[in-house]
PDB file of C-alpha atoms in Angstrom:
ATOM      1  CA  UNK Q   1     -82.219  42.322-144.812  1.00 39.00           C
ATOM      2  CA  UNK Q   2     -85.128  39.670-145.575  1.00 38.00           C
ATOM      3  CA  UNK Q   3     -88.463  40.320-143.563  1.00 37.00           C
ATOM      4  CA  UNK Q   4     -88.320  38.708-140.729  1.00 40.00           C
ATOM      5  CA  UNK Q   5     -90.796  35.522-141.120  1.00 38.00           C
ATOM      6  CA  UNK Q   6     -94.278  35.521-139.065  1.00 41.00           C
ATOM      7  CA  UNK Q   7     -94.350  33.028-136.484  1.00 42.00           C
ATOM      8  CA  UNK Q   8     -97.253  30.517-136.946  1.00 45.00           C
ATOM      9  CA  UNK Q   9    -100.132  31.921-134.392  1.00 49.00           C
ATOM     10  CA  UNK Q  10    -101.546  28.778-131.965  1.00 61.00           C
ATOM     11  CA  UNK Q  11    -104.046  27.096-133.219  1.00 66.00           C
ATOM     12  CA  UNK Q  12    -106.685  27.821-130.694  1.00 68.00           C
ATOM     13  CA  UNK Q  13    -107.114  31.042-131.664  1.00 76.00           C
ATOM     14  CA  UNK Q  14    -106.135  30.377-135.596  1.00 79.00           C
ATOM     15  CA  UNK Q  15    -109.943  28.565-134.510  1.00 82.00           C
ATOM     16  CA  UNK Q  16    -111.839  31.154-133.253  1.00 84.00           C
ATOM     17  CA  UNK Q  17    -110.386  33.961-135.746  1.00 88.00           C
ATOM     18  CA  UNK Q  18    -111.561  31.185-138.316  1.00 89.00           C
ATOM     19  CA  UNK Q  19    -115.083  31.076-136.791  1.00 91.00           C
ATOM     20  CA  UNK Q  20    -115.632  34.896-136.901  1.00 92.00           C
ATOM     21  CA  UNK Q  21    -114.598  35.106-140.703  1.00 94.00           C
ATOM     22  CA  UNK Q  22    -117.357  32.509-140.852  1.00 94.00           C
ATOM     23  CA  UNK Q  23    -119.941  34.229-139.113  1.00 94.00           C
ATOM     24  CA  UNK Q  24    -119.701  37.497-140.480  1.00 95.00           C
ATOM     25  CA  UNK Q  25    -119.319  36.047-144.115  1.00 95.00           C
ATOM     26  CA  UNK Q  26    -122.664  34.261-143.452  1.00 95.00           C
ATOM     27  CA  UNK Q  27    -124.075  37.250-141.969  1.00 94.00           C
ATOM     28  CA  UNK Q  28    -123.191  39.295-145.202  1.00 92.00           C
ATOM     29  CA  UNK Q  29    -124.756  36.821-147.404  1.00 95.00           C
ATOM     30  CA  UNK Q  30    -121.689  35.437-149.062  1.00 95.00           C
ATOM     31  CA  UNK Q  31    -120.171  32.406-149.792  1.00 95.00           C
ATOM     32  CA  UNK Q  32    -116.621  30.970-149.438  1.00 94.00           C
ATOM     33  CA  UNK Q  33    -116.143  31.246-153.270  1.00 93.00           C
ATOM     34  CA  UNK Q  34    -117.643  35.311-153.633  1.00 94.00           C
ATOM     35  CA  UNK Q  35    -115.543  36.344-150.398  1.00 95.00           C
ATOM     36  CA  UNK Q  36    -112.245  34.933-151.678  1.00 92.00           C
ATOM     37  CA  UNK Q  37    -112.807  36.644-155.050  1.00 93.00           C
ATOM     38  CA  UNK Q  38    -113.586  39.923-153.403  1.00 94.00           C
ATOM     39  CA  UNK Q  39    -110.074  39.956-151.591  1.00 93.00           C
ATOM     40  CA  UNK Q  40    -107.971  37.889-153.583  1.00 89.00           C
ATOM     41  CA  UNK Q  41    -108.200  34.511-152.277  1.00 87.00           C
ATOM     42  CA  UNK Q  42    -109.268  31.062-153.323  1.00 87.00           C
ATOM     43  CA  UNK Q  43    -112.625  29.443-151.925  1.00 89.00           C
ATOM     44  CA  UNK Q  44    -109.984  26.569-150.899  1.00 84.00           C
ATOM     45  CA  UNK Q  45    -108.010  29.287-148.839  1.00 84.00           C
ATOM     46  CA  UNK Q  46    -110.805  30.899-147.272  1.00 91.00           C
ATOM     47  CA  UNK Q  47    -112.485  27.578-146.183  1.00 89.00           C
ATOM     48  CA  UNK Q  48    -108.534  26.700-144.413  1.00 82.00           C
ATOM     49  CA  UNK Q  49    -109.403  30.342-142.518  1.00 89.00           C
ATOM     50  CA  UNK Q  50    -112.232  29.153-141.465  1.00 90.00           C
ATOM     51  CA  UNK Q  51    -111.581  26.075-140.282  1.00 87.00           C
ATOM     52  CA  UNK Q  52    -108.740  27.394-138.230  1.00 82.00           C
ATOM     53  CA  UNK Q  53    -105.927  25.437-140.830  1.00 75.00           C
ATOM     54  CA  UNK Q  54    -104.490  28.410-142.296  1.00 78.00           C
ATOM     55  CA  UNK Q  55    -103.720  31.901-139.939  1.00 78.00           C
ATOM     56  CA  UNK Q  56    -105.207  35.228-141.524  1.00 84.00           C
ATOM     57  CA  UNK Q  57    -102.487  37.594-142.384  1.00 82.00           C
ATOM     58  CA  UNK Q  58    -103.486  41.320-141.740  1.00 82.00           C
ATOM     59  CA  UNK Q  59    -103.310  42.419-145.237  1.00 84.00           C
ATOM     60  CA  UNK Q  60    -106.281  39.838-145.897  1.00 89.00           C
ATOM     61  CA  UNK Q  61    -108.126  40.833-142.226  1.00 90.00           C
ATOM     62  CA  UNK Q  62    -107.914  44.454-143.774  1.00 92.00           C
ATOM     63  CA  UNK Q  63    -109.352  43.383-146.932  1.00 93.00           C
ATOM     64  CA  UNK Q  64    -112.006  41.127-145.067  1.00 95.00           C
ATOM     65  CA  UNK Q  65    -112.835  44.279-142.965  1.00 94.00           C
ATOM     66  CA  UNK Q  66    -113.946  46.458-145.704  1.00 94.00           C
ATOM     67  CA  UNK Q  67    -115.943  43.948-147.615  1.00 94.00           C
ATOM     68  CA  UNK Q  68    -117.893  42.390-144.726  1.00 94.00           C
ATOM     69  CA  UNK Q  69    -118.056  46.378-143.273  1.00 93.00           C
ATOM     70  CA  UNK Q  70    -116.596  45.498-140.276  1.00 92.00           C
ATOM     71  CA  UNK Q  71    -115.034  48.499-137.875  1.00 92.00           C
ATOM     72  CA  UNK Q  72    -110.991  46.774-138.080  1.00 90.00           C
ATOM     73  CA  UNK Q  73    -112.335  44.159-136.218  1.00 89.00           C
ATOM     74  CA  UNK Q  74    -110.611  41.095-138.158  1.00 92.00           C
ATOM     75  CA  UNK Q  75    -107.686  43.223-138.800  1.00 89.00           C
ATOM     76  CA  UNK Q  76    -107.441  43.186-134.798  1.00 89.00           C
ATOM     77  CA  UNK Q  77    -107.711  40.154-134.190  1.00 85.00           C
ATOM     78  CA  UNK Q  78    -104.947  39.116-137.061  1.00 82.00           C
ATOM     79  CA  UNK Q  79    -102.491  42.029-135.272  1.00 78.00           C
ATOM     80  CA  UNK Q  80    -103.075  40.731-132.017  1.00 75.00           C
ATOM     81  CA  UNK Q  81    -102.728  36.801-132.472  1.00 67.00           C
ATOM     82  CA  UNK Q  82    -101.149  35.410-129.701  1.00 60.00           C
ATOM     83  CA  UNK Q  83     -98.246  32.938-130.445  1.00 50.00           C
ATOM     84  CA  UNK Q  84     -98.766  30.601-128.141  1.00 46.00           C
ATOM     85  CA  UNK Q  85    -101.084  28.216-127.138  1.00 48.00           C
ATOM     86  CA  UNK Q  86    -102.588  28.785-123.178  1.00 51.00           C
ATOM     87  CA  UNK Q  87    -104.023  24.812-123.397  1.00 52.00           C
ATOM     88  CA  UNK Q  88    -101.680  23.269-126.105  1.00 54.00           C
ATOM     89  CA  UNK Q  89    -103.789  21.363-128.919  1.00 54.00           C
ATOM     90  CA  UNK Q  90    -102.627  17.851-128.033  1.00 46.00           C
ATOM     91  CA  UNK Q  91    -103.880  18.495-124.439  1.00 57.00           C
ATOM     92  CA  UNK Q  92    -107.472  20.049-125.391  1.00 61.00           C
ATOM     93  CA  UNK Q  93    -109.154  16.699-125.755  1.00 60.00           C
ATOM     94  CA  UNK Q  94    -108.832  15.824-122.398  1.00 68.00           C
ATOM     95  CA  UNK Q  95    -109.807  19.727-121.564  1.00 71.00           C
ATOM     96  CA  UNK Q  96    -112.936  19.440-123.820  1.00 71.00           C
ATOM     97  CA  UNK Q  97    -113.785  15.630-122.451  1.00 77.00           C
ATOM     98  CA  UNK Q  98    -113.440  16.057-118.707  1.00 82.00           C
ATOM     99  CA  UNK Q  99    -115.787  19.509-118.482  1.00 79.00           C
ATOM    100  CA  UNK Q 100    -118.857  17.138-119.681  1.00 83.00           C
ATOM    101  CA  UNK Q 101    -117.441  13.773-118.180  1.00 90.00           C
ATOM    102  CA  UNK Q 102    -120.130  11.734-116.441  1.00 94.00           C
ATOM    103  CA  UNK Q 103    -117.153   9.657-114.866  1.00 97.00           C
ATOM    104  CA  UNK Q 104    -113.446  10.225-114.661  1.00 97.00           C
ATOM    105  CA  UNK Q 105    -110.884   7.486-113.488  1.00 98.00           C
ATOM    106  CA  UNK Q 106    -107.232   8.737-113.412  1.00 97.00           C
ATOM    107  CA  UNK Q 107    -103.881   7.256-112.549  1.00 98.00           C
ATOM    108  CA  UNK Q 108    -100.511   9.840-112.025  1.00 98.00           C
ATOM    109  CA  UNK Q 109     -97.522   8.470-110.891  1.00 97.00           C
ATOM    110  CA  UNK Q 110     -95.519  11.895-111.616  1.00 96.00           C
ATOM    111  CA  UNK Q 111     -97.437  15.113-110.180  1.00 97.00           C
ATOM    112  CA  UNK Q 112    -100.867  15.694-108.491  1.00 98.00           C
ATOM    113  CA  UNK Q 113    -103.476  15.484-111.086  1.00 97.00           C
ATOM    114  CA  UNK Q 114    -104.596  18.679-112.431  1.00 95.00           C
ATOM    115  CA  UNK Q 115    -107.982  18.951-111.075  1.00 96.00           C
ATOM    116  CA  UNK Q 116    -106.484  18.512-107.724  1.00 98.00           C
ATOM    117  CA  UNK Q 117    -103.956  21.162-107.980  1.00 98.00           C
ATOM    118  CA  UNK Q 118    -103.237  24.251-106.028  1.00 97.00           C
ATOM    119  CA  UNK Q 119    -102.216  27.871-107.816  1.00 96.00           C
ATOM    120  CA  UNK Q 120     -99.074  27.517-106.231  1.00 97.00           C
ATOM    121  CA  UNK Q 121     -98.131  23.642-107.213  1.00 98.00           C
ATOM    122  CA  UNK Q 122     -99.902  23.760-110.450  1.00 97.00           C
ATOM    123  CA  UNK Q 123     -97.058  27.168-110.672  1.00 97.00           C
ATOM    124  CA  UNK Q 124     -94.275  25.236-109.992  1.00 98.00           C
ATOM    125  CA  UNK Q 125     -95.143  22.823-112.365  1.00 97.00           C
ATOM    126  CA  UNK Q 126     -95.175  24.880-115.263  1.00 96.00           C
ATOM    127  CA  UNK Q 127     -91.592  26.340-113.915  1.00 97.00           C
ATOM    128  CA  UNK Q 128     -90.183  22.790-113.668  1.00 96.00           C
ATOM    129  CA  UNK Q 129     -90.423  22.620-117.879  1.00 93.00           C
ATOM    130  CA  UNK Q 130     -87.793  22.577-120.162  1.00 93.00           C
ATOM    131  CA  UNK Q 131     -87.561  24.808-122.411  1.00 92.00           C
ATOM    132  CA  UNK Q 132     -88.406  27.175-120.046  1.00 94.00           C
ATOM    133  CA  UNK Q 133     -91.858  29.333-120.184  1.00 92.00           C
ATOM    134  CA  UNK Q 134     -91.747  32.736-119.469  1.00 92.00           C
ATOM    135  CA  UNK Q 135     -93.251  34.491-116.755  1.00 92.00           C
ATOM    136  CA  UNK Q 136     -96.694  35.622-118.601  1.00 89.00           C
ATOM    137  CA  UNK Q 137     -96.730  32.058-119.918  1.00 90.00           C
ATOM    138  CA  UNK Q 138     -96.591  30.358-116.073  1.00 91.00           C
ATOM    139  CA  UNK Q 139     -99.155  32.527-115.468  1.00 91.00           C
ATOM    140  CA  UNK Q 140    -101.334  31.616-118.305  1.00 89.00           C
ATOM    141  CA  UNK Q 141    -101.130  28.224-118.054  1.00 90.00           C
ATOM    142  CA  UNK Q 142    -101.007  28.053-114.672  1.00 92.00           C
ATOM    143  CA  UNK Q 143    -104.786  30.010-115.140  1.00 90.00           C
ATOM    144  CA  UNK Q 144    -105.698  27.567-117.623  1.00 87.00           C
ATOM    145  CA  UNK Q 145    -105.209  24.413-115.378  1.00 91.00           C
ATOM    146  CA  UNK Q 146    -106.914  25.779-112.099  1.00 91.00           C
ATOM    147  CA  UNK Q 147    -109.640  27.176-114.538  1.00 89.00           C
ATOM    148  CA  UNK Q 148    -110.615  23.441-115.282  1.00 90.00           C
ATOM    149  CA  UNK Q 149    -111.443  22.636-111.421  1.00 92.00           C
ATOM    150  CA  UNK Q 150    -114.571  23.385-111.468  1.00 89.00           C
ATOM    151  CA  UNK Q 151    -115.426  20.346-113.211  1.00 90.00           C
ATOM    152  CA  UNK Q 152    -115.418  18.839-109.618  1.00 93.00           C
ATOM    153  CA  UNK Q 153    -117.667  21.338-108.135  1.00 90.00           C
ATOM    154  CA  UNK Q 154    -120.474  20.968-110.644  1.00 87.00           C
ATOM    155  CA  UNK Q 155    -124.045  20.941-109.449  1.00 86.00           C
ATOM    156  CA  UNK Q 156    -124.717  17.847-110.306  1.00 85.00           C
ATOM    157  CA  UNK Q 157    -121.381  16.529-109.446  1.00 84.00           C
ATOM    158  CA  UNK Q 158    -119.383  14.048-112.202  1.00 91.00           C
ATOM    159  CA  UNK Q 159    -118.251  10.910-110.458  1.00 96.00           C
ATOM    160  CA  UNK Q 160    -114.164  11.446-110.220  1.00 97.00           C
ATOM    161  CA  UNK Q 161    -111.927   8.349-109.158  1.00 98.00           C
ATOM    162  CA  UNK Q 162    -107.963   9.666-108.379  1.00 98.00           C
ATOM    163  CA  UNK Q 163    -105.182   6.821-107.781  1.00 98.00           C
ATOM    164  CA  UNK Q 164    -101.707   8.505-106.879  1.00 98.00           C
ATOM    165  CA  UNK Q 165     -98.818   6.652-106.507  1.00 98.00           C
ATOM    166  CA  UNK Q 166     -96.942   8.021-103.170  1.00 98.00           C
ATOM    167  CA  UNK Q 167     -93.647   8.883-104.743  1.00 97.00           C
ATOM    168  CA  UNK Q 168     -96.036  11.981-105.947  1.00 98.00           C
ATOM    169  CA  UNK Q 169     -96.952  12.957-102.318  1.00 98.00           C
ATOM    170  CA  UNK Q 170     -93.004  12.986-101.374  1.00 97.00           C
ATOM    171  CA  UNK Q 171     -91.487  14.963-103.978  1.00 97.00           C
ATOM    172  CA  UNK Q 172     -91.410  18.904-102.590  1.00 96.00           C
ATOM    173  CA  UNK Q 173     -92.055  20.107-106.461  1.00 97.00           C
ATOM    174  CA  UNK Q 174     -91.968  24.098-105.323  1.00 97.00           C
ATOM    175  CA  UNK Q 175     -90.972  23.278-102.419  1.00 97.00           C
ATOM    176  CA  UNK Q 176     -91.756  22.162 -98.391  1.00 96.00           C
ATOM    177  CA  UNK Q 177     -94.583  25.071 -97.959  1.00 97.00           C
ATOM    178  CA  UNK Q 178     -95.654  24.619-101.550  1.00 98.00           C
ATOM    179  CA  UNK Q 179     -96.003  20.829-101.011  1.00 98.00           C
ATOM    180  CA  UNK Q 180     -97.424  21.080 -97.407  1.00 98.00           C
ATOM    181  CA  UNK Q 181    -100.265  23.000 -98.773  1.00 98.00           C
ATOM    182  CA  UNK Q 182    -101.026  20.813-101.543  1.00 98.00           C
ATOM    183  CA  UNK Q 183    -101.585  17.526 -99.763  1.00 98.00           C
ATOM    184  CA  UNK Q 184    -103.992  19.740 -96.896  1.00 98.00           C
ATOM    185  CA  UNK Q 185    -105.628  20.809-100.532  1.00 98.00           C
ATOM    186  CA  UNK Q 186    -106.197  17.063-101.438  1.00 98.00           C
ATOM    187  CA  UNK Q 187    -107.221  16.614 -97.645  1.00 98.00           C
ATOM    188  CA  UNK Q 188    -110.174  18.655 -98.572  1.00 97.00           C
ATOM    189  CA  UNK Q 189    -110.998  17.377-101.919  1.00 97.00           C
ATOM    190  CA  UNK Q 190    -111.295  13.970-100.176  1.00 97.00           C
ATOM    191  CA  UNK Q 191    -114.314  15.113 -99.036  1.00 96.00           C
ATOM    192  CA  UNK Q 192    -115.977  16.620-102.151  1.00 96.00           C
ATOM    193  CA  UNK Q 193    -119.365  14.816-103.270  1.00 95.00           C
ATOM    194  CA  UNK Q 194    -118.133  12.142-105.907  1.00 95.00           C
ATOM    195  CA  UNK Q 195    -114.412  12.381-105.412  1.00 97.00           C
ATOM    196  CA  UNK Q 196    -112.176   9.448-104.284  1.00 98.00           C
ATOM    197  CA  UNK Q 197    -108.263   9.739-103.738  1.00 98.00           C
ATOM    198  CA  UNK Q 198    -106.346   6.965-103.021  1.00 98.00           C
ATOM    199  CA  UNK Q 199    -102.621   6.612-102.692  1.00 98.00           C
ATOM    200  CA  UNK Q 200    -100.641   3.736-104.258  1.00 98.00           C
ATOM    201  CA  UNK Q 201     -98.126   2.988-101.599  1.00 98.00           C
ATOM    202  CA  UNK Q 202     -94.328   2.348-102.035  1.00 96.00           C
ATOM    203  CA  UNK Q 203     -94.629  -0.922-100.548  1.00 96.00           C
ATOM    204  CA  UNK Q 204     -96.287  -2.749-103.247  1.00 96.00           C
ATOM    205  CA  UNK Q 205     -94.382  -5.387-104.761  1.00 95.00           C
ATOM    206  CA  UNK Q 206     -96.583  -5.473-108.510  1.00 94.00           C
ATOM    207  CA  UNK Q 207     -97.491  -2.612-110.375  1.00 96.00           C
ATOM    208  CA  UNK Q 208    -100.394  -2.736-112.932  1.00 96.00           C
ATOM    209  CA  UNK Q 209     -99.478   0.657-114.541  1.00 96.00           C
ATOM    210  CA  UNK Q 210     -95.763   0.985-115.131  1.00 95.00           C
ATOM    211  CA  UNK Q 211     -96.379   2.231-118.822  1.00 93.00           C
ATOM    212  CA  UNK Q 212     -97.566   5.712-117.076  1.00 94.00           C
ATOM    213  CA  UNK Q 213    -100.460   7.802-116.219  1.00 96.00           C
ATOM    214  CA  UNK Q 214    -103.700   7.757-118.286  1.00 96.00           C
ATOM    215  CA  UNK Q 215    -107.236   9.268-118.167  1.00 95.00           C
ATOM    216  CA  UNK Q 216    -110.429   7.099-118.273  1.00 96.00           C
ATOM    217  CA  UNK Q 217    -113.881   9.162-119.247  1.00 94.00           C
ATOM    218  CA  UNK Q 218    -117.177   8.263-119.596  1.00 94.00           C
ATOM    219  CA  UNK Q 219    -119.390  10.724-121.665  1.00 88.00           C
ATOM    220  CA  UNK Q 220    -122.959  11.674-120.709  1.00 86.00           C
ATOM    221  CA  UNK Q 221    -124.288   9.332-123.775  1.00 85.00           C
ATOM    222  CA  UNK Q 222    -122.302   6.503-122.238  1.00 89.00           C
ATOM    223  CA  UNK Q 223    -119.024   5.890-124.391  1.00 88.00           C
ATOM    224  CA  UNK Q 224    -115.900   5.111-122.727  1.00 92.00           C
ATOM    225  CA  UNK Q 225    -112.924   7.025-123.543  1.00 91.00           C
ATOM    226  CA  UNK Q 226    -109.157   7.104-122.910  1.00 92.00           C
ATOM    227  CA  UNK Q 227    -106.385   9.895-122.871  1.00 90.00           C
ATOM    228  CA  UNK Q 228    -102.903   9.011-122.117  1.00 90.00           C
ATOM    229  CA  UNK Q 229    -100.535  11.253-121.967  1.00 83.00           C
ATOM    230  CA  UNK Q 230     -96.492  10.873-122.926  1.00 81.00           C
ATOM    231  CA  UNK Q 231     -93.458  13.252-123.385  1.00 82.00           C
ATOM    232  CA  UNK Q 232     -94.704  15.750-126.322  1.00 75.00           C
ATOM    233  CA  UNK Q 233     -98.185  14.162-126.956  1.00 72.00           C
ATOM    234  CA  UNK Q 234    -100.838  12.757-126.350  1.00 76.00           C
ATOM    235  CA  UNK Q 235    -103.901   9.924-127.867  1.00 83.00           C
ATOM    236  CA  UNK Q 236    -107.455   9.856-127.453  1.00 83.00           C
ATOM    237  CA  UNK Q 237    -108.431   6.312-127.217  1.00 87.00           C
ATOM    238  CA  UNK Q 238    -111.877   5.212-127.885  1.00 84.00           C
ATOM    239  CA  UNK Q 239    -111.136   1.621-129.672  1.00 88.00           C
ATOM    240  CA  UNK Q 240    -113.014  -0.742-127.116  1.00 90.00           C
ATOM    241  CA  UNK Q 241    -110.265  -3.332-126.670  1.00 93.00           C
ATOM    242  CA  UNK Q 242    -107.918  -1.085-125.713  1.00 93.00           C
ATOM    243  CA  UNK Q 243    -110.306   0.680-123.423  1.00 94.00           C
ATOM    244  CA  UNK Q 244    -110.779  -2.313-122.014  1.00 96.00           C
ATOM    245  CA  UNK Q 245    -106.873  -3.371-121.201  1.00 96.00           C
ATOM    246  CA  UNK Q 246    -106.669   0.308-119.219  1.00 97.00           C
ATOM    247  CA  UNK Q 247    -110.351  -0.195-117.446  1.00 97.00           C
ATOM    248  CA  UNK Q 248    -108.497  -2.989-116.285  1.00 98.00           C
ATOM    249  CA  UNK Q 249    -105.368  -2.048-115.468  1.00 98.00           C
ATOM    250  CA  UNK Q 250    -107.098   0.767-113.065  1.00 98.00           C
ATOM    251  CA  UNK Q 251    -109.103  -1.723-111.903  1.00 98.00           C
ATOM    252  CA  UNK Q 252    -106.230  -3.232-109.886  1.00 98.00           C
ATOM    253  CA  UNK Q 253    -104.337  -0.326-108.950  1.00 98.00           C
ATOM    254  CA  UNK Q 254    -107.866   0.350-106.945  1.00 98.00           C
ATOM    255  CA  UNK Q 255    -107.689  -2.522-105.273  1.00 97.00           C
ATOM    256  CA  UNK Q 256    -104.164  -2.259-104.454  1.00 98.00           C
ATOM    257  CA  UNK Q 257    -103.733   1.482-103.205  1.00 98.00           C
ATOM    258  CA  UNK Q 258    -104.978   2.258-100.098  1.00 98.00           C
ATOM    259  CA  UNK Q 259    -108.705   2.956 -99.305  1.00 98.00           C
ATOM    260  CA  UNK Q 260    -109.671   6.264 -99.063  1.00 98.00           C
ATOM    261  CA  UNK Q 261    -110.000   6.483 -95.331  1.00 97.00           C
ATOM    262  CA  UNK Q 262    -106.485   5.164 -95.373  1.00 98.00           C
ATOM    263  CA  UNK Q 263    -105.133   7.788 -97.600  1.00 98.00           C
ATOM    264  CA  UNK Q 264    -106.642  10.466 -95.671  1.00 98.00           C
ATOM    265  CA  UNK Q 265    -104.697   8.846 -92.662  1.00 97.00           C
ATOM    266  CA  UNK Q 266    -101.470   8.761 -95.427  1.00 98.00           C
ATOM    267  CA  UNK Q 267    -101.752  12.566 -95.847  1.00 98.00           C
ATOM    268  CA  UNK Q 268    -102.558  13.825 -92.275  1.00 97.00           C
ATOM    269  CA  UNK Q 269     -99.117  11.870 -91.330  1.00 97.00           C
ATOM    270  CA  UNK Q 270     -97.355  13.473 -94.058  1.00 97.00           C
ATOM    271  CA  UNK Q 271     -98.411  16.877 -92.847  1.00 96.00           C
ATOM    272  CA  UNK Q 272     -97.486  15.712 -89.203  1.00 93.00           C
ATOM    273  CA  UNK Q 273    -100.828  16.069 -87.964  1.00 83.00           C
ATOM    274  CA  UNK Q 274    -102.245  14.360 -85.330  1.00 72.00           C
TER     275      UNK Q 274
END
């Protein structure tokens, strides 16, 4: 029988394996050009290693190992690749943008937004895809996701704008219990420093955003940024006109949702509460 091919390792950690060839390379005082002769590869190969394009195959971690004197480390690493991505790559720009935000503005009109999860929502979620993850994967990105909350707890707190449309609130993804305790989760986050939530009600009769969700950042040097977000994708947008059309586009679904005080109101009658 034919070997059995190697599955392509994710690319987050084809990255980081990358980024340790480079350092200990450097750290051995060789270049790209003297490292790929010493185990058999082309400068062109070794800078794709490097820069997380191409995965390192044991035989050349081994190889890497003895030249750089390294104790099997690379050869580890190579072994124990994982084969998935825990934040797939066309979601890490929106990962890397909102930890350093200065501002966030962000429309959902199909599941809580992420930084307003709960483990248990932010679960069922992940369970909800087709194909379907397995259990270790749930888990990991289910990690991954309430991992990036923080973001609204800094110290100096980011200023974070959330417009949901109510369909969102309504649908029991999980659930009753597991949708009960994510709206009293979003009851609290209303009153985080720099957080608004507002709902978009059902009753609306124009709807600025029926394209779908989207993400609007501003960095701490001032440039304003878009992420949107579709089926198996997803594009950064940082061209100013189209910026623009989305700035404005949130714009109105602000002044259409409810205020926050109403949403709170919105939420404590979905839970039943007084």
């Amino acid at each position: 029988m034919p070997p059995r091919k190697r599955a392509r390792p994710n690319a987050t950690a084809m990255r980081m394996v990358g980024e340790q060839v480079a350092v200990c390379r450097i750290a051995k005082g060789l270049t790209q050009r003297e490292l790929g002769r010493l185990v058999g590869l082309t400068e062109e190969s070794i800078a794709s290693i490097e820069q997380g394009r191409r995965p390192l195959m044991p035989d050349v971690a081994e190889a890497m190992d003895r030249v750089l004197e390294l104790p099997g480390v690379l050869a580890v690493a190579a072994q124990r690749m994982p084969q998935v991505d825990v934040i797939p790559q066309w979601a890490e720009p929106l990962i890397n943008l909102e930890q350093h935000a200065q501002a966030l503005s962000s429309y959902e009109n199909q599941v809580v937004p992420g930084l307003l999860q709960t483990p248990a929502y932010a679960e069922a979620v992940f369970r909800s895809r087709i194909p379907l993850y397995t259990d270790s994967e749930v888990a990991a990105q289910t990690g991954a996701r309430i991992d990036r909350q923080p973001a609204l707890r800094r110290e100096q707190p980011m200023l974070a704008s959330f417009v949901v449309w109510e369909p969102v609130l309504r649908c029991p993804i999980g659930g009753p219990e597991v949708l009960d305790e994510q709206l009293r989760h979003l009851l609290t986050c209303t009153r985080l420093p720099g957080v608004s939530i507002q709902v978009l009600p059902l009753d609306r009769r124009a709807h600025p955003a029926l394209d779908g969700p989207f993400v609007l950042l501003e960095t701490p040097d001032h440039q304003h940024i878009a992420y949107v977000e579709s089926q198996r994708g997803s594009l950064v947008v940082s061209h100013l006109d189209e910026v623009s059309i989305l700035a404005q586009r949130y714009a109105m679904l602000r002044t259409q949702a409810l205020n926050p005080d109403e949403t709170r109101d919105l939420l404590k009658q979905l839970l039943g509460d007084p």
